[in-house]
Every structure is written in structure tokens, then in C-alpha cells.
mmCIF file of C-alpha atoms in Angstrom:
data_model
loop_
_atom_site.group_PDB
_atom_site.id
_atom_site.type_symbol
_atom_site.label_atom_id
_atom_site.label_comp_id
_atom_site.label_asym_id
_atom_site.label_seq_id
_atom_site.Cartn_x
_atom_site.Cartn_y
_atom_site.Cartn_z
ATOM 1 C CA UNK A 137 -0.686 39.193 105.700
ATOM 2 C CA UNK A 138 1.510 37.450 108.484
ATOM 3 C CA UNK A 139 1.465 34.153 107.986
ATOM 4 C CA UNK A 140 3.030 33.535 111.652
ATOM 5 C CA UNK A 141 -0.176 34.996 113.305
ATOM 6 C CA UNK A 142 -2.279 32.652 111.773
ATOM 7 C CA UNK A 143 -0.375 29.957 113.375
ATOM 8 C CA UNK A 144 -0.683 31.196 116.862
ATOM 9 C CA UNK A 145 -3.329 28.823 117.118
ATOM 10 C CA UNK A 146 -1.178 25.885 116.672
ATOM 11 C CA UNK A 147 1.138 26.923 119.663
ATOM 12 C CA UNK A 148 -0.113 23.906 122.346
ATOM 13 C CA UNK A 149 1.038 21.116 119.394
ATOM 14 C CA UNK A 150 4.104 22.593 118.231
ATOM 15 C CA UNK A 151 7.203 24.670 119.380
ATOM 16 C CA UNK A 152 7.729 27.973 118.331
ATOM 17 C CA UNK A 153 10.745 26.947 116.365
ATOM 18 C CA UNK A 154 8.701 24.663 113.945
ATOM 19 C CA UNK A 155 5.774 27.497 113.784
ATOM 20 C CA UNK A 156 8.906 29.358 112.139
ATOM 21 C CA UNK A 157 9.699 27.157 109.566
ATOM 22 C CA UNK A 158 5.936 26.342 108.849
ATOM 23 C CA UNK A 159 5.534 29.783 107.957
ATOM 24 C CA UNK A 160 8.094 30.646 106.100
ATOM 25 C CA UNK A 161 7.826 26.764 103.957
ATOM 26 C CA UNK A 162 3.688 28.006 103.560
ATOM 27 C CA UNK A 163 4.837 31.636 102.127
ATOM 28 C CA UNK A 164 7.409 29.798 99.723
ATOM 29 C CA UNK A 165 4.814 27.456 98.621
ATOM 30 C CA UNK A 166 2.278 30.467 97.830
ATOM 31 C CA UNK A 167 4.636 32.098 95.746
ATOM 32 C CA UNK A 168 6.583 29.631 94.130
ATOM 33 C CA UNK A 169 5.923 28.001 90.562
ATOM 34 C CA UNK A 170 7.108 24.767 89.220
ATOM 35 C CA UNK A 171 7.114 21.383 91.498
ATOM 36 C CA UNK A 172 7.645 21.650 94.810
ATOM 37 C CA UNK A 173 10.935 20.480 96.053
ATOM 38 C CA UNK A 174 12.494 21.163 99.010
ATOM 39 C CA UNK A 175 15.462 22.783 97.361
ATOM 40 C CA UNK A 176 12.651 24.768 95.718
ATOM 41 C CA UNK A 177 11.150 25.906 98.809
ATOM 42 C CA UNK A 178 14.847 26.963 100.152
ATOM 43 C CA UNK A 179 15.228 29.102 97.543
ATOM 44 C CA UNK A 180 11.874 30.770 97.245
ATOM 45 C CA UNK A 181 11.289 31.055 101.427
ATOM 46 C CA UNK A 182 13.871 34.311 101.665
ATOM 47 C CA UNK A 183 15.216 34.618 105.127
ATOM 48 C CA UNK A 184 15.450 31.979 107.854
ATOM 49 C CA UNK A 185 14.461 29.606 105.294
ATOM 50 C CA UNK A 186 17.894 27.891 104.064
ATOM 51 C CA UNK A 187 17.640 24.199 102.862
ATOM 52 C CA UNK A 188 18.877 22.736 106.198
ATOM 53 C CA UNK A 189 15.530 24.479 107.485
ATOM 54 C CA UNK A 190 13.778 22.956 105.164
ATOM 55 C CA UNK A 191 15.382 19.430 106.138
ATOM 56 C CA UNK A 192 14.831 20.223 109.943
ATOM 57 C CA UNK A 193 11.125 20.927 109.243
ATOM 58 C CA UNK A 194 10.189 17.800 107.546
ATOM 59 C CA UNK A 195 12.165 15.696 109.792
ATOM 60 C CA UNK A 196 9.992 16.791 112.377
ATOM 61 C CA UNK A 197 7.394 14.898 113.529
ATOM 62 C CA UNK A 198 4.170 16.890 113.463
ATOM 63 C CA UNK A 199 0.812 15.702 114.829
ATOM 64 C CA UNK A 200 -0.853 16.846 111.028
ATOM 65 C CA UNK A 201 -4.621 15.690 111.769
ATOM 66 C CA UNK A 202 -4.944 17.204 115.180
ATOM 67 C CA UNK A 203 -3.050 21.105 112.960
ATOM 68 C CA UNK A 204 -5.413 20.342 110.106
ATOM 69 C CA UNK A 205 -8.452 20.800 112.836
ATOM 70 C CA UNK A 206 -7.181 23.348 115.109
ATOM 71 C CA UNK A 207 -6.655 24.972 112.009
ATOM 72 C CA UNK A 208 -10.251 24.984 110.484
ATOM 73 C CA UNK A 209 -12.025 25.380 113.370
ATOM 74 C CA UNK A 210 -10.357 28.547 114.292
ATOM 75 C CA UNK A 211 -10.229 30.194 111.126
ATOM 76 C CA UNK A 212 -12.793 28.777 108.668
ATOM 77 C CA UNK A 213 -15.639 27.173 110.689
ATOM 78 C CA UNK A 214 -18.474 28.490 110.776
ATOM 79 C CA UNK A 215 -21.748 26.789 112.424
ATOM 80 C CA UNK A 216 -23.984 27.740 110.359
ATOM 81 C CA UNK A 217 -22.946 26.392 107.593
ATOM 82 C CA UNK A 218 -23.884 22.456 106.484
ATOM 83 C CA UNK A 219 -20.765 19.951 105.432
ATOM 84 C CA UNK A 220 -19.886 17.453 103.768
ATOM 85 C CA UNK A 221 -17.262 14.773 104.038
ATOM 86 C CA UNK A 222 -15.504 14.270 100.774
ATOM 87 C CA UNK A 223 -12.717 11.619 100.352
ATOM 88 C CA UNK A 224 -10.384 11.434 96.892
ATOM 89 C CA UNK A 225 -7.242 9.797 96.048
ATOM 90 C CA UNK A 226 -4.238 11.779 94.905
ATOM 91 C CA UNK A 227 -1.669 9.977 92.406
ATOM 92 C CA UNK A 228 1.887 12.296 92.748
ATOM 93 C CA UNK A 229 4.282 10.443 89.982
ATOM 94 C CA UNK A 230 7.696 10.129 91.498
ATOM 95 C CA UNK A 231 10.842 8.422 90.644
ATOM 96 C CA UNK A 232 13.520 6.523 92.463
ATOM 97 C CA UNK A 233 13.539 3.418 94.539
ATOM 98 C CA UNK A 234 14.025 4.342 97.954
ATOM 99 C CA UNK A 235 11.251 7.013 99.007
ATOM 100 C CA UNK A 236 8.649 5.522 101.237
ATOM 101 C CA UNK A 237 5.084 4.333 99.549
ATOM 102 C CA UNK A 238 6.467 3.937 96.211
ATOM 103 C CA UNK A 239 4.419 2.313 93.651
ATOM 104 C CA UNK A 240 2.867 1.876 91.065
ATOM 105 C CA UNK A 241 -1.353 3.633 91.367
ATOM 106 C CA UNK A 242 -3.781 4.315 88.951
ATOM 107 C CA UNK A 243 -3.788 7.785 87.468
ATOM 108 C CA UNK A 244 -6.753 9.208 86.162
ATOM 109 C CA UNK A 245 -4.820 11.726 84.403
ATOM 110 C CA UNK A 246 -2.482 9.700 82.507
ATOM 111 C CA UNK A 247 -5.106 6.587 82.381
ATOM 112 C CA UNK A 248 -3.339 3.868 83.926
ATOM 113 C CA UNK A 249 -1.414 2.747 86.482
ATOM 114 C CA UNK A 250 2.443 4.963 87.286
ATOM 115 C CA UNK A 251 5.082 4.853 89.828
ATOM 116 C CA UNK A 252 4.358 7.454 92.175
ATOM 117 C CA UNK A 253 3.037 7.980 95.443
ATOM 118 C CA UNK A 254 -0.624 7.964 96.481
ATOM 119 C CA UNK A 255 -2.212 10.247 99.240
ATOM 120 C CA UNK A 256 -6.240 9.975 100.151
ATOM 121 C CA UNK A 257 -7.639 13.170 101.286
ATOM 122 C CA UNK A 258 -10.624 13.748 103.825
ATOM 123 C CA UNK A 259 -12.523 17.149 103.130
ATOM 124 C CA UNK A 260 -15.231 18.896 104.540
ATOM 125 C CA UNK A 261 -16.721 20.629 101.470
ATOM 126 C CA UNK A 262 -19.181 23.598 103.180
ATOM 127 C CA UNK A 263 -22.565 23.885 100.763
ATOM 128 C CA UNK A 264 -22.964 27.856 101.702
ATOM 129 C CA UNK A 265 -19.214 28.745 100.906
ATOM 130 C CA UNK A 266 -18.916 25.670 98.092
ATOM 131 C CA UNK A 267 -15.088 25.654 99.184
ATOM 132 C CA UNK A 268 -13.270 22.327 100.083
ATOM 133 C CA UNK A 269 -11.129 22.211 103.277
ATOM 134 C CA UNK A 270 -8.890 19.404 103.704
ATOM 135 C CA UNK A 271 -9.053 18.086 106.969
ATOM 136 C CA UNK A 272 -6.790 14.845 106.673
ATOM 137 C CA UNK A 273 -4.431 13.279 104.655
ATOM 138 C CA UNK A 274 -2.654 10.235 104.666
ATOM 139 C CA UNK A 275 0.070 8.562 102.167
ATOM 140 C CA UNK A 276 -1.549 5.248 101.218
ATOM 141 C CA UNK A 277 1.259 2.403 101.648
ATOM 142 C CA UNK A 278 0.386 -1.064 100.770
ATOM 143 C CA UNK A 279 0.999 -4.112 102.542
ATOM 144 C CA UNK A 280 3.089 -6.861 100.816
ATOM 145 C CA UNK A 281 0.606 -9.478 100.873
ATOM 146 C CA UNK A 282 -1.783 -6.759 99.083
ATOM 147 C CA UNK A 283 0.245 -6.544 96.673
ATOM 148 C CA UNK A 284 0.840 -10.003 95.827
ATOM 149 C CA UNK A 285 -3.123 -10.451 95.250
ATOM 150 C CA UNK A 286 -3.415 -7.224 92.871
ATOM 151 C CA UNK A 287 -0.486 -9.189 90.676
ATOM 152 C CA UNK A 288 -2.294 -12.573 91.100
ATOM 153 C CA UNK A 289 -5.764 -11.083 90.231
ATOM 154 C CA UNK A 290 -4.141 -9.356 86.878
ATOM 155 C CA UNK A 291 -2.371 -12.548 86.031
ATOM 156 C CA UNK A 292 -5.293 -14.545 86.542
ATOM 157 C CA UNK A 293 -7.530 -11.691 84.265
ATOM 158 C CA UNK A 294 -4.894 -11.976 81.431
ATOM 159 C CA UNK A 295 -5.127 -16.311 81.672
ATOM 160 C CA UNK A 296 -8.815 -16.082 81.404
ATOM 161 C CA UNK A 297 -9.740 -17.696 78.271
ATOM 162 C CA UNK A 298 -13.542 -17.128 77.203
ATOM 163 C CA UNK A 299 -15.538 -20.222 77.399
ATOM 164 C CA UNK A 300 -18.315 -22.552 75.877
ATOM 165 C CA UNK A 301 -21.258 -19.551 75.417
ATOM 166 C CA UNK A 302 -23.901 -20.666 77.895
ATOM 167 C CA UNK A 303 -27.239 -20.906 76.991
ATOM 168 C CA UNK A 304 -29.573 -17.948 77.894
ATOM 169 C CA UNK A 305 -31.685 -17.623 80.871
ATOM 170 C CA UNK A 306 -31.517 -19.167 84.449
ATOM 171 C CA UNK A 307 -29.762 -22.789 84.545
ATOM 172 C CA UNK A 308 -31.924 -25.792 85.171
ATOM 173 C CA UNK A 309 -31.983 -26.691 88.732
ATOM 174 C CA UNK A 310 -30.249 -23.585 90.645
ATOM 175 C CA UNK A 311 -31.799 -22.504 93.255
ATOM 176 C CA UNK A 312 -31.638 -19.215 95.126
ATOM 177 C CA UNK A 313 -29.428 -18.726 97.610
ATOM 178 C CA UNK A 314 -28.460 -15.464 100.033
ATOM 179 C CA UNK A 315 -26.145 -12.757 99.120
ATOM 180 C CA UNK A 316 -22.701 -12.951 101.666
ATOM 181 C CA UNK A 317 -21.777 -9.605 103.432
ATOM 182 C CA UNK A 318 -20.026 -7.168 101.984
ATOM 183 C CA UNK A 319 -16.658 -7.941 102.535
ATOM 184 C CA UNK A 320 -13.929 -5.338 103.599
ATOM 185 C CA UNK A 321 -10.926 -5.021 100.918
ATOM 186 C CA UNK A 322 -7.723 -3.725 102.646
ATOM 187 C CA UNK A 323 -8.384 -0.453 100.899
ATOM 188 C CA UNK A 324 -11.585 -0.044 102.680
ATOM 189 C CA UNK A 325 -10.050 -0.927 106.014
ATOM 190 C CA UNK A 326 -7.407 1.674 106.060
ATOM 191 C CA UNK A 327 -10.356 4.636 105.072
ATOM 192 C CA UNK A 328 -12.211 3.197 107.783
ATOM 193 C CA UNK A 329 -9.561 3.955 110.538
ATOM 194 C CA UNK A 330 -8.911 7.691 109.059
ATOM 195 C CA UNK A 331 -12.788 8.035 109.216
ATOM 196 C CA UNK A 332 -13.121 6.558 112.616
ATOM 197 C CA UNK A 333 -10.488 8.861 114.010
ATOM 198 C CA UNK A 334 -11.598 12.188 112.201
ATOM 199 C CA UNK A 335 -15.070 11.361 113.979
ATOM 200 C CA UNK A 336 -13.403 11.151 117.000
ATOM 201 C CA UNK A 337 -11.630 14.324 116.421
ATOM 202 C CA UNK A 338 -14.703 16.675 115.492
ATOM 203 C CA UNK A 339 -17.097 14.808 117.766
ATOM 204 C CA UNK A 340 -19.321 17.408 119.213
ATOM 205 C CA UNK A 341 -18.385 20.122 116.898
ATOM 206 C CA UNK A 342 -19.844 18.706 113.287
ATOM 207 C CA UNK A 343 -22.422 16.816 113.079
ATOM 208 C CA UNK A 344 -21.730 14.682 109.403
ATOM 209 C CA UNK A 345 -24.319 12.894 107.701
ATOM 210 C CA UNK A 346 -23.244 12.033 104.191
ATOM 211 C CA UNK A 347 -19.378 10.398 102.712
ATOM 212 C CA UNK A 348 -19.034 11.738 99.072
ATOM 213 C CA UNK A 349 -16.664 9.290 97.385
ATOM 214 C CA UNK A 350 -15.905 8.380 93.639
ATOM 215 C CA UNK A 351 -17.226 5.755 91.288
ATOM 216 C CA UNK A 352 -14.610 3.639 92.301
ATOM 217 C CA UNK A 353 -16.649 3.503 96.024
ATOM 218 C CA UNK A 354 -20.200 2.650 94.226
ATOM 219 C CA UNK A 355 -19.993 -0.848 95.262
ATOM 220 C CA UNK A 356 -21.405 -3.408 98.051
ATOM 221 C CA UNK A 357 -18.600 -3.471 100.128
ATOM 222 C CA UNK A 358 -18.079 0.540 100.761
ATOM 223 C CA UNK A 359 -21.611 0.895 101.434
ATOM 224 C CA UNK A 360 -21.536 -1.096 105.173
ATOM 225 C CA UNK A 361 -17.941 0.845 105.556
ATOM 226 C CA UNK A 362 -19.963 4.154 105.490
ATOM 227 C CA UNK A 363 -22.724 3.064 107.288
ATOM 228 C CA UNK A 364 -20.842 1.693 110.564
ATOM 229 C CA UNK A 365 -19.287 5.043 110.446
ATOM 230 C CA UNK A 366 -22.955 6.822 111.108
ATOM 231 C CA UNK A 367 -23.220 8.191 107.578
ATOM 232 C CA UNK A 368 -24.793 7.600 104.047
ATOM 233 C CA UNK A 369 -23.033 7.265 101.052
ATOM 234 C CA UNK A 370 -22.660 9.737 97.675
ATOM 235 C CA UNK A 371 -21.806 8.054 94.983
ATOM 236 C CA UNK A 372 -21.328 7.578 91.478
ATOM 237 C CA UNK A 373 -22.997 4.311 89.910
ATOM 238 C CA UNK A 374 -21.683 1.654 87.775
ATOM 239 C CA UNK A 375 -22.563 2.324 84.678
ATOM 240 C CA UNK A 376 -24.829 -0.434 84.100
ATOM 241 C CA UNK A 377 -26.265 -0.434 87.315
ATOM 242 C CA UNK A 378 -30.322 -0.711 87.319
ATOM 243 C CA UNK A 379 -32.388 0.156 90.011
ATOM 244 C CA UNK A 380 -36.277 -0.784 90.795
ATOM 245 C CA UNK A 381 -38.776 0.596 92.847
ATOM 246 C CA UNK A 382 -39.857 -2.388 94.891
ATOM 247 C CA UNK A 383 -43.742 -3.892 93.760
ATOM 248 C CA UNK A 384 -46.476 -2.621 95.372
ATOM 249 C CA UNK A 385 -48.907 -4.445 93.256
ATOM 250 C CA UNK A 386 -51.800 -7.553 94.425
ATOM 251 C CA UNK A 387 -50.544 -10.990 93.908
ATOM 252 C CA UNK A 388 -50.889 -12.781 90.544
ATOM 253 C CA UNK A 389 -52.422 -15.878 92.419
ATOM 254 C CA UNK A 390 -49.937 -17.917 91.118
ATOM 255 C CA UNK A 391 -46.055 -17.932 90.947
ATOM 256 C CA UNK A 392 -43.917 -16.508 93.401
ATOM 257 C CA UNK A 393 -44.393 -12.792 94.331
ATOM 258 C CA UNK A 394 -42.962 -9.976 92.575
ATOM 259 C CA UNK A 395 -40.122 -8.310 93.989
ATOM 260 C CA UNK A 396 -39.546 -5.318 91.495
ATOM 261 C CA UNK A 397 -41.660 -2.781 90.438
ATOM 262 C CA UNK A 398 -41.474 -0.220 87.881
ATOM 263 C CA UNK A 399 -37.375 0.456 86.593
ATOM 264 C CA UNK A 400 -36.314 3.947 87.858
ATOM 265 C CA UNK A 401 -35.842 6.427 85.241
ATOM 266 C CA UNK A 402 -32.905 8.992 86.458
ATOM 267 C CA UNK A 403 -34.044 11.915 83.968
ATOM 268 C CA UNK A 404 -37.233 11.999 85.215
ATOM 269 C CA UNK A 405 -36.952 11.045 88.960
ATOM 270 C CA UNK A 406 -40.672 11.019 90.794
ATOM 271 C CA UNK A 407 -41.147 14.271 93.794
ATOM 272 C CA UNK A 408 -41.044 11.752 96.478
#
């Protein structure tokens, strides 16, 4: 298969010069094994793909989200099919001091936190084909200040010493009082600018209804991020969560009114 032809599409965003390099850097990575490296992908990319290529190419700057795209929608759409966003986080372990976005992000893979860099990935995941197509990705760099409160929040977990063991039950006097707002946590700000702008991008052309995200997302605060971006959120619960369906019962006569009914029971979940 030529790989160039495929990349004709991308001619109004990038020279021909870099549509060279991308293919012969995209063949390389297809039939290489091991890490990638850059000297790797000199030595597996054959002809016209020396290291100093290599160096050219990613020195480049390339407009990635508008390729990603131009890319899909050329090649892999289709408009019959029905899609889903999916975002995940990517942990690549790396070493050094000096490469950009180094730090130290939870792995699942290893089960806690290593140096490395960390790279969230949009995809739209088509239910006919069940294939996932990433559409964006960005290198998640955090801010000093963010920093600073993940090492004051551990420090403060680790101080924590457990306390006089209350008595059961609701305490004498309290009274109820409203929930705040979901707040957003820099983490959820930065999603919500890649979402905002990969709406923008396929406007008109995909119509998305649902954000699949992990556990880590089944919270408060990520469910007003999805739903100022037009869509509904997928995803995992804690696992203590409880959910009611609310009571549709007469009033007692007496006492306040009841706000939950029956507890939902997930392995056998009513038609409706």
C-alpha cells in the first residue's frame, strides 16, 4: 500500500516535504518492534528517512487536531454509522530531567504513581465497526501551583490522625443545608477546552451525544463539565455509590416527605 497517497488529503495543512517524512516515520513505525525512538525510526524508515529527517520532522510544527480530522473523515467516516466520544489517559514512563511534561502520573499498569509523561486521548469509538479512532491528543502538563496542592493534599492525608469515634446517626441540631456546585478541578478545565474545540471542529459533520470516560470521571464535578459540552456522561461508579428511585408513594401524614424510593438493584434493572 502507498502510504504517501493516503496523505494526499493532508496537502492544504502541510508541505509536501513534511508529507515525505510523515510517510516514511508511519511505515517505520508499522514495521518496527521495540520502543519507539527516533533513532529507531531512522533506522527502520529505509530511504529518505536518515535521523536528521527524523529531527526535521518533529521539529516541525504540525497543526495535529485539524490532520487527525481530515484524516478520519476522508478515509474512515462513514455516516451511517453511530459514535461515541471516548476520552483515556495514557501514562508513557520516561526518564531524564529536561523533556517537556515530565512527571510523576498514576499508572494503572504499574499501580502507582511514575515519572513519565501523560497524554489524554479523544476517540470516536463507531458501534457498527466497534473500532476506536483517535481524533485528538494532547500531552497533559501541569501548572506549578497544581502541583503544589497535589503535594499539600498528600501531606495533609499522611498528617491525618483518626479521631474521637462519633456517635452514630445525624448530630443534634444540624440542619440541612444545599449542596455547592460542582466545582471545576484544573484537570477538568483543560478536557473541557480539547472538548470544546473538537466540537468546534466536527460541528455539522457528527452529531455526539454521549462522553465515555473512566471511573476516575464518576464524580459531581465531571458531570456539569459534560453537560455544558451538549452531552451525557458514561461512566463507571464509585464503588459504594447507591442510587434510589425517587418516592412515588402518598404522604405518611406526618414527618417530612420521603425523598427516596425503592434502592436500585443493577442485576436486575426494571424495562423502563
Amino acid at each position: 500500500m502507498d502510504i504517501l497517497a493516503l496523505f494526499d488529503c493532508l496537502h492544504p495543512h502541510v508541505t509536501a516535504t513534511t508529507r515525505r517524512q510523515f510517510s516514511r516515520i508511519a511505515w517505520a513505525m508499522l514495521v518496527m518492534t521495540g520502543r519507539v525512538t527516533m533513532l529507531g525510526l531512522s533506522r527502520w524508515a529505509g530511504k529518505g528517512g536518515s535521523y536528521r529527517t527524523v529531527q526535521r520532522f518533529f521539529a516541525t510544527v504540525i497543526p495535529w487536531g485539524i490532520l487527525f480530522w481530515v484524516f478520519f473523515r476522508q478515509h474512515i467516516y462513514r455516516a451511517n454509522d453511530v459514535y461515541l466520544l471516548v476520552g483515556d489517559e495514557v501514562v508513557a514512563t520516561k526518564a531524564g530531567q529536561h523533556t517537556h511534561g515530565l512527571d510523576r502520573f498514576f499508572a494503572s499498569l504499574y499501580g502507582k504513581a511514575v515519572p513519565g509523561l501523560a497524554f489524554f486521548v479523544l476517540s470516536l469509538v463507531s458501534l457498527q465497526q466497534r473500532r476506536a479512532f483517535p481524533i485528538r491528543v494532547e500531552q497533559v502538563v501541569r501548572s506549578d501551583a497544581e502541583k503544589a496542592a497535589s503535594k499539600a493534599k498528600a501531606a495533609a492525608k499522611k498528617r491525618k490522625v483518626r479521631g474521637a469515634q462519633r456517635r452514630p446517626g445525624r448530630p443534634k441540631g444540624s440542619k440541612n443545608a444545599p449542596k455547592a456546585d460542582g466545582t471545576f478541578t484544573p484537570e477538568l478545565v483543560r478536557i473541557t477546552g480539547w472538548l470544546d474545540a473538537l466540537l468546534h471542529l466536527i460541528a455539522g459533520v457528527i452529531s455526539l451525544t454521549s462522553l465515555v470516560l473512566d471511573g476516575h470521571f464518576g464524580n459531581p464535578n465531571a458531570l456539569p463539565m459534560t453537560r455544558q459540552c451538549g452531552m451525557h456522561l458514561i461512566a463507571k461508579l464509585r464503588c459504594d455509590a447507591a442510587l434510589y428511585f425517587p418516592s412515588t408513594g402518598p404522604y405518611a401524614g406526618r414527618g417530612p416527605h420521603r425523598k427516596y424510593g425503592p434502592k436500585i438493584d443493577y442485576d436486575h434493572l426494571p424495562t423502563q
